Short mmCIF file of C-alpha atoms and ligand atoms in Angstrom, two decimals:
data_model
loop_
_atom_site.label_atom_id
_atom_site.label_comp_id
_atom_site.label_asym_id
_atom_site.label_seq_id
_atom_site.Cartn_x
_atom_site.Cartn_y
_atom_site.Cartn_z
CA MET A 1 89.99 46.11 134.56
CA LYS A 2 89.01 49.47 133.18
CA LYS A 3 91.57 52.12 132.34
CA VAL A 4 91.01 55.70 131.28
CA VAL A 5 93.84 57.14 129.22
CA LYS A 6 94.39 60.85 128.65
CA PHE A 7 96.91 62.07 126.11
CA GLY A 8 98.39 65.56 126.34
CA GLY A 9 98.94 67.90 123.42
CA SER A 10 102.52 66.89 122.70
CA SER A 11 101.42 63.23 122.57
CA LEU A 12 99.00 64.13 119.76
CA ALA A 13 100.87 66.91 117.98
CA SER A 14 101.51 64.99 114.75
CA ALA A 15 100.56 61.77 112.97
CA GLU A 16 103.71 60.16 114.31
CA GLN A 17 102.74 61.01 117.90
CA PHE A 18 99.15 59.91 117.25
CA LYS A 19 100.44 56.50 116.18
CA LYS A 20 102.39 56.13 119.40
CA ALA A 21 99.29 57.04 121.41
CA ALA A 22 97.11 54.62 119.47
CA ASP A 23 99.68 51.83 119.91
CA ILE A 24 99.55 52.44 123.65
CA VAL A 25 95.75 52.15 123.63
CA ARG A 26 95.73 49.06 121.43
CA SER A 27 98.40 47.28 123.45
CA ASP A 28 96.05 46.88 126.40
CA ALA A 29 92.36 45.96 126.01
CA ASP A 30 91.63 47.53 129.39
CA ARG A 31 92.39 50.95 127.93
CA ARG A 32 88.79 51.60 126.97
CA TYR A 33 88.22 55.33 127.38
CA VAL A 34 90.47 57.85 125.70
CA ILE A 35 90.64 61.58 126.44
CA PRO A 36 92.59 63.59 123.86
CA SER A 37 93.96 67.11 124.20
CA ALA A 38 94.26 69.38 121.16
CA PRO A 39 97.44 69.00 119.08
CA GLY A 40 100.32 70.63 120.94
CA LYS A 41 103.70 71.80 119.72
CA ARG A 42 105.65 69.56 117.34
CA ASN A 43 108.87 71.34 118.25
CA SER A 44 109.87 74.22 120.47
CA GLY A 45 109.17 76.87 117.81
CA ASP A 46 105.72 75.49 117.01
CA LYS A 47 102.27 76.70 118.09
CA LYS A 48 99.64 74.83 120.07
CA VAL A 49 96.38 74.48 118.16
CA THR A 50 94.52 75.87 121.20
CA ASP A 51 96.54 79.09 120.95
CA MET A 52 95.94 79.22 117.20
CA LEU A 53 92.20 78.92 117.84
CA TYR A 54 92.19 81.73 120.37
CA ALA A 55 94.13 83.95 117.97
CA CYS A 56 91.87 83.08 115.04
CA TYR A 57 88.75 83.80 117.03
CA ALA A 58 90.17 87.14 118.21
CA LEU A 59 90.24 88.17 114.53
CA ALA A 60 86.68 86.95 113.96
CA GLU A 61 85.49 88.83 117.01
CA LYS A 62 86.91 92.07 115.63
CA ASP A 63 85.26 91.36 112.27
CA ARG A 64 88.65 90.92 110.65
CA ASN A 65 89.38 88.34 108.02
CA PHE A 66 90.31 85.02 109.63
CA ASP A 67 90.44 82.77 106.53
CA VAL A 68 94.21 82.26 106.65
CA ALA A 69 94.29 81.66 110.38
CA LEU A 70 91.55 79.05 110.11
CA ALA A 71 93.18 77.43 107.09
CA ASP A 72 96.41 77.06 109.10
CA ILE A 73 94.49 75.24 111.81
CA LYS A 74 92.79 72.98 109.28
CA ALA A 75 96.20 72.21 107.80
CA ARG A 76 97.39 70.92 111.18
CA TYR A 77 94.52 68.44 111.31
CA ASP A 78 94.78 67.47 107.66
CA GLU A 79 98.44 66.67 108.15
CA ILE A 80 97.51 64.30 110.97
CA ILE A 81 94.66 62.70 109.03
CA HIS A 82 96.85 62.10 105.96
CA GLY A 83 99.78 60.93 108.05
CA LEU A 84 97.54 58.32 109.61
CA GLY A 85 96.31 57.23 106.17
CA LEU A 86 92.67 57.84 107.12
CA ASP A 87 89.91 58.27 104.58
CA PHE A 88 88.24 60.96 106.63
CA SER A 89 87.51 64.65 106.33
CA LEU A 90 86.81 67.46 108.76
CA ALA A 91 85.68 69.79 105.95
CA ASP A 92 82.07 69.96 107.20
CA ASP A 93 83.23 70.62 110.75
CA PHE A 94 85.41 73.48 109.55
CA LYS A 95 82.48 74.98 107.62
CA GLU A 96 80.42 74.91 110.78
CA ILE A 97 83.26 76.40 112.83
CA GLU A 98 83.68 79.21 110.29
CA GLU A 99 79.99 79.97 110.50
CA ASN A 100 80.00 79.93 114.29
CA PHE A 101 83.07 82.17 114.43
CA LYS A 102 81.28 84.67 112.19
CA ASN A 103 78.31 84.50 114.56
CA LYS A 104 80.62 85.18 117.53
CA ALA A 105 80.13 81.89 119.31
CA GLY A 106 82.67 82.90 121.96
CA SER A 107 86.31 82.21 122.70
CA MET A 108 85.51 79.18 124.84
CA TYR A 109 83.68 77.60 121.93
CA ALA A 110 86.65 78.44 119.71
CA ALA A 111 89.23 76.90 122.05
CA SER A 112 87.16 73.77 122.61
CA ARG A 113 87.29 72.85 118.92
CA GLY A 114 90.92 71.83 119.35
CA GLU A 115 89.99 68.84 121.50
CA TYR A 116 86.70 68.23 119.67
CA LEU A 117 88.35 67.74 116.29
CA ASN A 118 91.25 65.75 117.68
CA GLY A 119 88.70 63.51 119.40
CA LYS A 120 86.95 62.86 116.11
CA ILE A 121 90.20 61.83 114.47
CA MET A 122 91.16 59.64 117.41
CA ALA A 123 87.74 57.91 117.44
CA GLU A 124 88.01 57.24 113.71
CA TYR A 125 91.57 55.93 113.97
CA LEU A 126 90.86 53.63 116.92
CA GLY A 127 87.36 52.61 115.85
CA PHE A 128 85.97 53.87 119.19
CA THR A 129 82.68 55.71 119.75
CA PHE A 130 82.96 59.52 119.77
CA VAL A 131 81.15 61.13 122.70
CA ASP A 132 80.76 64.92 122.54
CA SER A 133 81.80 66.36 125.91
CA ALA A 134 79.22 69.14 125.49
CA GLU A 135 76.58 66.50 126.18
CA VAL A 136 78.17 64.95 129.24
CA VAL A 137 80.29 67.58 131.01
CA ARG A 138 78.03 70.14 132.64
CA PHE A 139 78.80 73.66 133.86
CA LYS A 140 76.52 75.82 135.99
CA GLU A 141 75.18 79.13 134.77
CA ASN A 142 77.84 81.03 136.75
CA GLY A 143 80.57 79.10 134.93
CA ASP A 144 81.43 76.71 137.77
CA PHE A 145 81.86 73.06 136.98
CA ASP A 146 78.84 70.98 138.08
CA SER A 147 80.54 67.80 139.24
CA GLU A 148 77.55 65.80 140.41
CA THR A 149 75.36 66.38 137.35
CA THR A 150 78.35 65.62 135.16
CA ASN A 151 79.04 62.41 137.01
CA LYS A 152 75.48 61.21 136.48
CA LEU A 153 75.37 62.22 132.80
CA MET A 154 78.79 60.74 132.05
CA ALA A 155 78.15 57.47 133.90
CA ALA A 156 74.81 56.98 132.16
CA ARG A 157 76.25 57.76 128.74
CA LEU A 158 79.28 55.53 129.01
CA ALA A 159 77.48 52.63 130.73
CA ASP A 160 76.75 50.82 127.49
CA ILE A 161 79.72 51.97 125.46
CA GLU A 162 82.56 49.49 125.40
CA THR A 163 85.20 51.86 124.01
CA ALA A 164 84.91 55.64 123.67
CA VAL A 165 86.81 58.83 122.93
CA VAL A 166 85.70 61.82 125.04
CA PRO A 167 87.51 65.05 124.11
CA GLY A 168 89.09 66.93 127.00
CA PHE A 169 88.95 70.53 128.21
CA PHE A 170 85.29 71.47 127.64
CA GLY A 171 81.66 70.88 128.39
CA ALA A 172 78.53 73.02 128.18
CA ASP A 173 75.99 74.76 130.37
CA ASP A 174 72.41 73.58 130.32
CA LYS A 175 71.57 75.96 127.49
CA GLY A 176 74.20 74.25 125.36
CA ASN A 177 76.80 77.05 125.45
CA ILE A 178 80.29 75.63 125.36
CA VAL A 179 82.38 76.24 128.48
CA THR A 180 86.04 75.28 128.94
CA PHE A 181 88.10 74.53 132.00
CA SER A 182 91.20 76.62 132.59
CA ARG A 183 94.27 75.89 130.45
CA GLY A 184 95.53 72.34 130.73
CA GLY A 185 92.00 71.28 131.64
CA SER A 186 91.91 68.04 129.62
CA ASP A 187 93.50 66.49 132.70
CA ILE A 188 90.28 67.28 134.55
CA THR A 189 88.13 65.60 131.89
CA GLY A 190 90.24 62.46 132.21
CA SER A 191 89.64 62.47 135.92
CA ILE A 192 85.90 63.03 135.49
CA VAL A 193 85.60 60.10 133.09
CA SER A 194 87.65 57.90 135.44
CA ARG A 195 85.28 58.67 138.27
CA ALA A 196 82.17 58.10 136.17
CA VAL A 197 83.22 54.70 134.84
CA LYS A 198 84.84 53.73 138.16
CA ALA A 199 88.12 53.08 136.43
CA ASP A 200 90.83 51.01 138.09
CA VAL A 201 93.42 53.51 137.00
CA TYR A 202 93.58 56.90 135.33
CA GLU A 203 96.60 56.96 133.04
CA ASN A 204 97.75 60.44 132.12
CA TRP A 205 100.16 60.25 129.16
CA THR A 206 102.43 63.21 128.65
CA ASP A 207 106.00 63.89 127.52
CA VAL A 208 107.83 63.29 130.80
CA SER A 209 108.14 60.09 132.82
CA GLY A 210 106.24 61.45 135.79
CA PHE A 211 107.14 63.91 138.49
CA MET A 212 110.72 64.71 139.32
CA ILE A 213 111.90 65.20 142.89
CA ALA A 214 112.93 68.73 141.97
CA ASP A 215 112.64 71.10 139.04
CA PRO A 216 114.96 69.91 136.22
CA ARG A 217 115.71 73.54 135.36
CA ILE A 218 117.44 73.78 138.74
CA ILE A 219 118.72 70.23 139.30
CA SER A 220 120.11 68.55 136.21
CA HIS A 221 118.57 65.10 135.69
CA PRO A 222 116.74 64.87 138.97
CA GLN A 223 115.44 61.47 140.06
CA SER A 224 111.79 60.79 139.40
CA ILE A 225 109.14 60.12 142.03
CA SER A 226 107.70 56.62 141.71
CA MET A 227 104.81 57.08 144.13
CA ILE A 228 103.27 60.14 145.71
CA THR A 229 100.07 60.68 147.69
CA TYR A 230 97.38 63.13 146.62
CA THR A 231 98.10 65.24 149.68
CA GLU A 232 101.82 65.37 149.02
CA LEU A 233 101.13 66.35 145.45
CA ARG A 234 98.83 69.18 146.53
CA GLU A 235 101.62 70.53 148.69
CA LEU A 236 104.00 70.40 145.74
CA ALA A 237 101.48 71.47 143.11
CA TYR A 238 100.54 74.64 144.83
CA MET A 239 104.16 75.62 144.84
CA GLY A 240 104.36 75.24 141.10
CA ALA A 241 104.71 71.68 139.78
CA SER A 242 103.14 71.80 136.36
CA VAL A 243 102.79 68.27 135.02
CA LEU A 244 99.14 67.83 136.00
CA HIS A 245 96.27 70.34 136.32
CA GLU A 246 95.75 70.63 140.06
CA ASP A 247 91.95 70.39 139.84
CA SER A 248 92.22 67.00 138.19
CA ILE A 249 92.93 65.35 141.50
CA PHE A 250 89.50 65.91 143.03
CA PRO A 251 87.18 63.68 140.92
CA VAL A 252 89.38 60.57 141.12
CA ARG A 253 90.16 61.14 144.74
CA LYS A 254 86.47 60.83 145.55
CA GLU A 255 86.61 57.27 144.23
CA GLY A 256 90.09 56.34 145.41
CA ILE A 257 91.31 55.86 141.84
CA PRO A 258 95.09 56.08 141.37
CA ILE A 259 96.57 58.29 138.66
CA ASN A 260 99.56 57.04 136.72
CA ILE A 261 101.59 59.71 134.91
CA ARG A 262 103.27 58.12 131.87
CA ASN A 263 105.51 59.16 129.00
CA THR A 264 104.13 58.58 125.48
CA ASN A 265 107.68 58.67 124.12
CA LYS A 266 108.93 56.14 126.68
CA PRO A 267 105.99 53.82 127.34
CA GLU A 268 108.26 51.31 129.08
CA ASP A 269 108.85 53.73 131.98
CA GLU A 270 106.66 53.11 135.03
CA GLY A 271 106.09 56.83 135.54
CA THR A 272 104.68 58.25 138.75
CA TRP A 273 101.75 56.77 140.69
CA ILE A 274 99.55 59.21 142.57
CA VAL A 275 97.61 57.40 145.27
CA GLU A 276 95.39 58.09 148.26
CA SER A 277 97.71 56.46 150.74
CA THR A 278 100.48 53.89 150.64
CA ALA A 279 102.54 51.69 152.88
CA ARG A 280 105.36 51.97 150.36
CA LYS A 281 108.11 54.14 151.72
CA SER A 282 109.56 56.67 149.35
CA LYS A 283 113.16 56.00 148.47
CA TYR A 284 114.33 59.10 150.29
CA THR A 285 112.99 60.82 153.39
CA ILE A 286 111.55 63.51 151.20
CA THR A 287 109.21 62.93 148.26
CA GLY A 288 109.80 66.22 146.51
CA ILE A 289 110.92 69.83 146.63
CA ALA A 290 109.09 72.66 144.92
CA GLY A 291 109.14 76.37 145.20
CA LYS A 292 108.29 79.72 143.75
CA LYS A 293 109.95 83.08 143.70
CA GLY A 294 108.27 86.46 143.80
CA PHE A 295 106.73 86.73 147.24
CA CYS A 296 106.43 89.74 149.52
CA CYS A 297 105.89 89.70 153.22
CA VAL A 298 104.23 92.19 155.48
CA ASN A 299 105.70 92.14 159.00
CA ILE A 300 103.44 93.49 161.67
CA SER A 301 104.09 93.90 165.36
CA LYS A 302 102.10 95.16 168.28
CA ASP A 303 102.75 94.89 172.00
CA MET A 304 100.48 92.36 173.67
CA MET A 305 99.24 91.16 170.28
CA ASN A 306 98.82 87.68 171.67
CA SER A 307 96.17 88.77 174.12
CA GLU A 308 94.22 91.06 171.80
CA VAL A 309 91.17 89.14 170.67
CA GLY A 310 90.58 89.39 166.92
CA PHE A 311 93.90 91.01 165.97
CA VAL A 312 94.84 88.43 163.35
CA ARG A 313 91.37 88.53 161.86
CA LYS A 314 91.53 92.30 161.46
CA VAL A 315 94.87 92.12 159.70
CA LEU A 316 93.70 89.38 157.37
CA GLN A 317 90.51 91.30 156.69
CA ALA A 318 92.56 94.04 155.05
CA PHE A 319 93.95 91.51 152.57
CA GLU A 320 90.58 89.92 151.94
CA ASP A 321 88.95 93.28 151.26
CA HIS A 322 91.45 93.81 148.46
CA GLN A 323 91.04 90.28 147.10
CA ILE A 324 94.60 89.27 147.88
CA SER A 325 95.18 85.62 148.61
CA ILE A 326 97.51 84.77 151.43
CA GLU A 327 100.23 82.19 151.15
CA HIS A 328 101.50 81.84 154.72
CA VAL A 329 101.08 83.51 158.07
CA PRO A 330 103.90 82.61 160.46
CA SER A 331 103.63 84.38 163.81
CA GLY A 332 105.39 85.13 167.07
CA ILE A 333 104.05 86.40 170.39
CA ASP A 334 103.84 90.04 169.38
CA THR A 335 104.52 89.71 165.66
CA MET A 336 102.92 88.22 162.63
CA THR A 337 103.99 88.04 159.03
CA VAL A 338 101.77 87.70 156.00
CA PHE A 339 103.25 86.24 152.83
CA VAL A 340 101.58 87.23 149.56
CA HIS A 341 102.35 87.03 145.86
CA GLU A 342 104.26 90.13 144.87
CA ASP A 343 102.49 90.56 141.53
CA GLU A 344 99.06 90.41 143.16
CA PHE A 345 100.01 92.67 146.02
CA ILE A 346 102.19 95.42 144.65
CA SER A 347 99.52 97.56 143.01
CA LYS A 348 97.37 97.47 146.13
CA GLU A 349 100.05 97.63 148.81
CA GLN A 350 99.42 101.13 150.11
CA ALA A 351 95.69 100.60 150.29
CA VAL A 352 96.24 97.39 152.26
CA VAL A 353 98.73 99.07 154.59
CA SER A 354 96.37 101.89 155.44
CA GLU A 355 93.53 99.46 156.02
CA ILE A 356 95.69 97.39 158.39
CA HIS A 357 96.44 100.58 160.31
CA ARG A 358 92.79 101.50 160.43
CA LEU A 359 91.53 98.08 161.47
CA ALA A 360 94.29 96.68 163.66
CA LYS A 361 96.36 99.67 164.79
CA PRO A 362 99.73 97.91 164.82
CA ASP A 363 102.85 99.47 166.41
CA MET A 364 105.02 98.69 163.42
CA LEU A 365 104.52 97.55 159.87
CA GLU A 366 107.21 96.78 157.32
CA ILE A 367 107.13 95.25 153.84
CA GLU A 368 109.88 93.10 152.37
CA SER A 369 110.07 91.89 148.80
CA ASP A 370 112.03 89.48 146.58
CA LEU A 371 111.40 86.39 148.64
CA GLY A 372 111.11 82.80 147.51
CA LEU A 373 109.21 80.01 149.23
CA ILE A 374 110.38 76.42 149.09
CA ALA A 375 108.24 73.45 150.12
CA VAL A 376 110.02 70.28 151.18
CA VAL A 377 107.39 67.57 151.15
CA GLY A 378 107.43 63.96 152.30
CA ARG A 379 105.11 61.49 153.98
CA GLY A 380 108.24 59.98 155.53
CA MET A 381 109.08 63.14 157.46
CA LYS A 382 106.59 62.54 160.23
CA SER A 383 108.29 59.37 161.36
CA THR A 384 111.90 60.37 160.72
CA ARG A 385 113.87 62.26 163.27
CA GLY A 386 116.14 65.09 162.28
CA THR A 387 114.67 66.02 158.90
CA ALA A 388 114.41 69.69 159.78
CA GLY A 389 117.90 69.59 161.27
CA ARG A 390 119.32 68.21 158.05
CA ILE A 391 117.54 70.77 155.92
CA PHE A 392 118.77 73.71 157.93
CA SER A 393 122.31 72.52 158.34
CA ALA A 394 122.46 71.98 154.56
CA LEU A 395 121.19 75.51 154.03
CA ALA A 396 123.67 76.92 156.51
CA HIS A 397 126.53 75.12 154.76
CA ALA A 398 125.36 76.54 151.46
CA ASN A 399 125.37 80.02 152.99
CA VAL A 400 121.64 80.48 152.57
CA ASN A 401 119.98 82.84 155.00
CA VAL A 402 116.63 81.35 156.06
CA ARG A 403 114.00 84.06 156.42
CA MET A 404 111.00 82.00 157.43
CA ILE A 405 110.16 78.49 158.56
CA ASP A 406 106.70 76.99 158.67
CA GLN A 407 105.92 73.35 159.29
CA GLY A 408 102.44 72.33 158.16
CA SER A 409 100.35 70.75 160.89
CA SER A 410 100.21 67.54 158.86
CA GLU A 411 103.98 67.25 159.26
CA LEU A 412 104.03 66.49 155.60
CA ASN A 413 105.88 69.61 154.61
CA ILE A 414 108.28 72.24 155.75
CA ILE A 415 108.07 75.61 154.06
CA ILE A 416 111.18 77.71 153.96
CA GLY A 417 111.37 81.36 153.00
CA VAL A 418 114.61 82.57 151.43
CA GLU A 419 115.68 85.57 149.42
CA ASN A 420 115.02 85.22 145.68
CA ARG A 421 118.75 85.22 144.95
CA ASP A 422 119.30 82.21 147.24
CA PHE A 423 116.37 80.26 145.82
CA GLU A 424 118.17 77.90 143.41
CA LYS A 425 121.10 77.45 145.77
CA ALA A 426 118.73 76.44 148.56
CA ILE A 427 116.92 73.86 146.42
CA ARG A 428 120.24 72.38 145.32
CA ALA A 429 121.45 72.13 148.91
CA ILE A 430 118.27 70.35 150.03
CA TYR A 431 118.28 67.99 147.04
CA ASP A 432 121.93 67.13 147.64
CA ILE A 433 121.52 66.31 151.28
CA PHE A 434 118.55 63.98 150.79
CA VAL A 435 119.06 62.50 147.35
CA GLU A 436 122.70 62.74 146.35
CA THR A 437 124.25 61.89 149.66
CA GLN A 438 121.20 59.83 150.73
CA LEU A 439 121.67 60.68 154.35
N1 LIG B 1 94.33 72.32 124.89
C1 LIG B 1 94.10 72.97 126.13
C2 LIG B 1 95.29 73.84 126.50
O1 LIG B 1 96.20 74.01 125.71
C3 LIG B 1 93.74 72.03 127.22
C4 LIG B 1 94.70 70.91 127.47
O2 LIG B 1 95.57 70.63 126.69
O3 LIG B 1 94.57 70.28 128.51
O4 LIG B 1 95.34 74.37 127.57
#
C-alpha cells in the first residue's frame, strides 16, 4: 500500500502539532509521501505564516524595512525546530530569502517559502527525502497549472524515493519562477502527488473529523458524513463547503484514488471518505446541505419567449460580456430568471440591464436581491420517493417562502432559493426532517 498524507496549517502550527503529525506518519509504514502546509494559527488570535510572508514581502516591495517582519517569521520556525529538539538551522535559507525579497522575487515566491521551510523541517524530523516542489510541479507561462507535465516530472522523481516530503502550495514555470496555487492550495499538491505515485489513498489531515452534513455555525454539532462521492462533494463545495480546496479533486479522480479527510487532533476518528462511486448507502436520504447567501436574480419575461430561437443565448450573452458568472437559470414558458452573485453583479447591473434590452428586447425585466441558495445533495435521492415533498413540507412548516426550485439533471441535488433572512431557518428545517427525525 502507498499512502500520501497532507497536513494542513493548523496540524503543523507548533512543535506540539508537528509531533502529532509525525506520530501519524510513523504509525503506518504505508504513509510514505508527506505534503506539509505552512504553519497555521496556534490559536484564534494568531497569524498564519503565509499571511505573515505576504505582509513582509509587501514591505520589501515598497522598499521599506522588513527586518522585524522577517525575524518574526523566523521565530515561528525556530520555535518549532527547538520544540522538536532538532539540531538544524534555517539561517542560510533566511539569508537567501532576505536577499530575494530585496531583489523583488515576487509575492508568490514569498508565500511559497512557508511550505518550503516547513517541508525542510518535516523532512529532517522524519528522516525523509526533501523534494523541492519547484522542480516537480510545473505551471505554464500564462500561470495555469500544467497537470500532464507535472505528472510526468513528479512520477519520475518519486519513482526511486521510498519516503519523501514534498511541500504544498507551489511549483514553478519552466523558467524557474515560483508560482503558487490559490489559497489553500496544498490540498492540490497532495492530490498531484497521489496521482503521480498511484497512491491507494490520499489522506488529508486537518483539524476537523471530515465533512459535516451541514454548517456547524448553523446546526450545532451536526453529524459527520462518512462517505461522499466526488460528484456530491462538487455540488456541496461550490455552495461553500471549505474543508478541501475544490481543485484538489481533479488529479486523484483521474486515477480513482479515494481521499480520506482526517483529524490530526483525533486520529482515531474515521473521518470522511471521498470516493468515485459507492454501493454504500448514506445513513440518511441526503448526504449534505450547503448554501450561500448574497445572490441576486434578474427576472425576464417576454411573450412567446419559448418559440423565439436564441432568446436565452442573447440574455446570457449580456452577462458574459460583463464577465459575470451565472449560478442558475430556472425558466418558465415565457419567463426566465438568472441568478448571479450580488457582489459580482451590483456594480455592473445597469450596464447588463441595458444590454439585455438591446440584445433580447424583453417585455419586462426586474431585479431582486438578498437571496440565498441552498443545495440539498444526496446520491440516495434518485431512488427515494418523496424527497422533494419532504423538503418542501418542512420548509412550509418552518414558514419559509421558497423563491426558486431547481433539480439538477443528475437528480443528485435540489437547489432552493430563499430570502437571505430565511436562510438559516431553512437549513435547520431540512436538517431536522432528514437527520433529527430520520424520516
Ligand atoms: N499556506 C497556504 C495558505 O494559507 C496554502 C495552504 O495552506 O494550503 O493558503
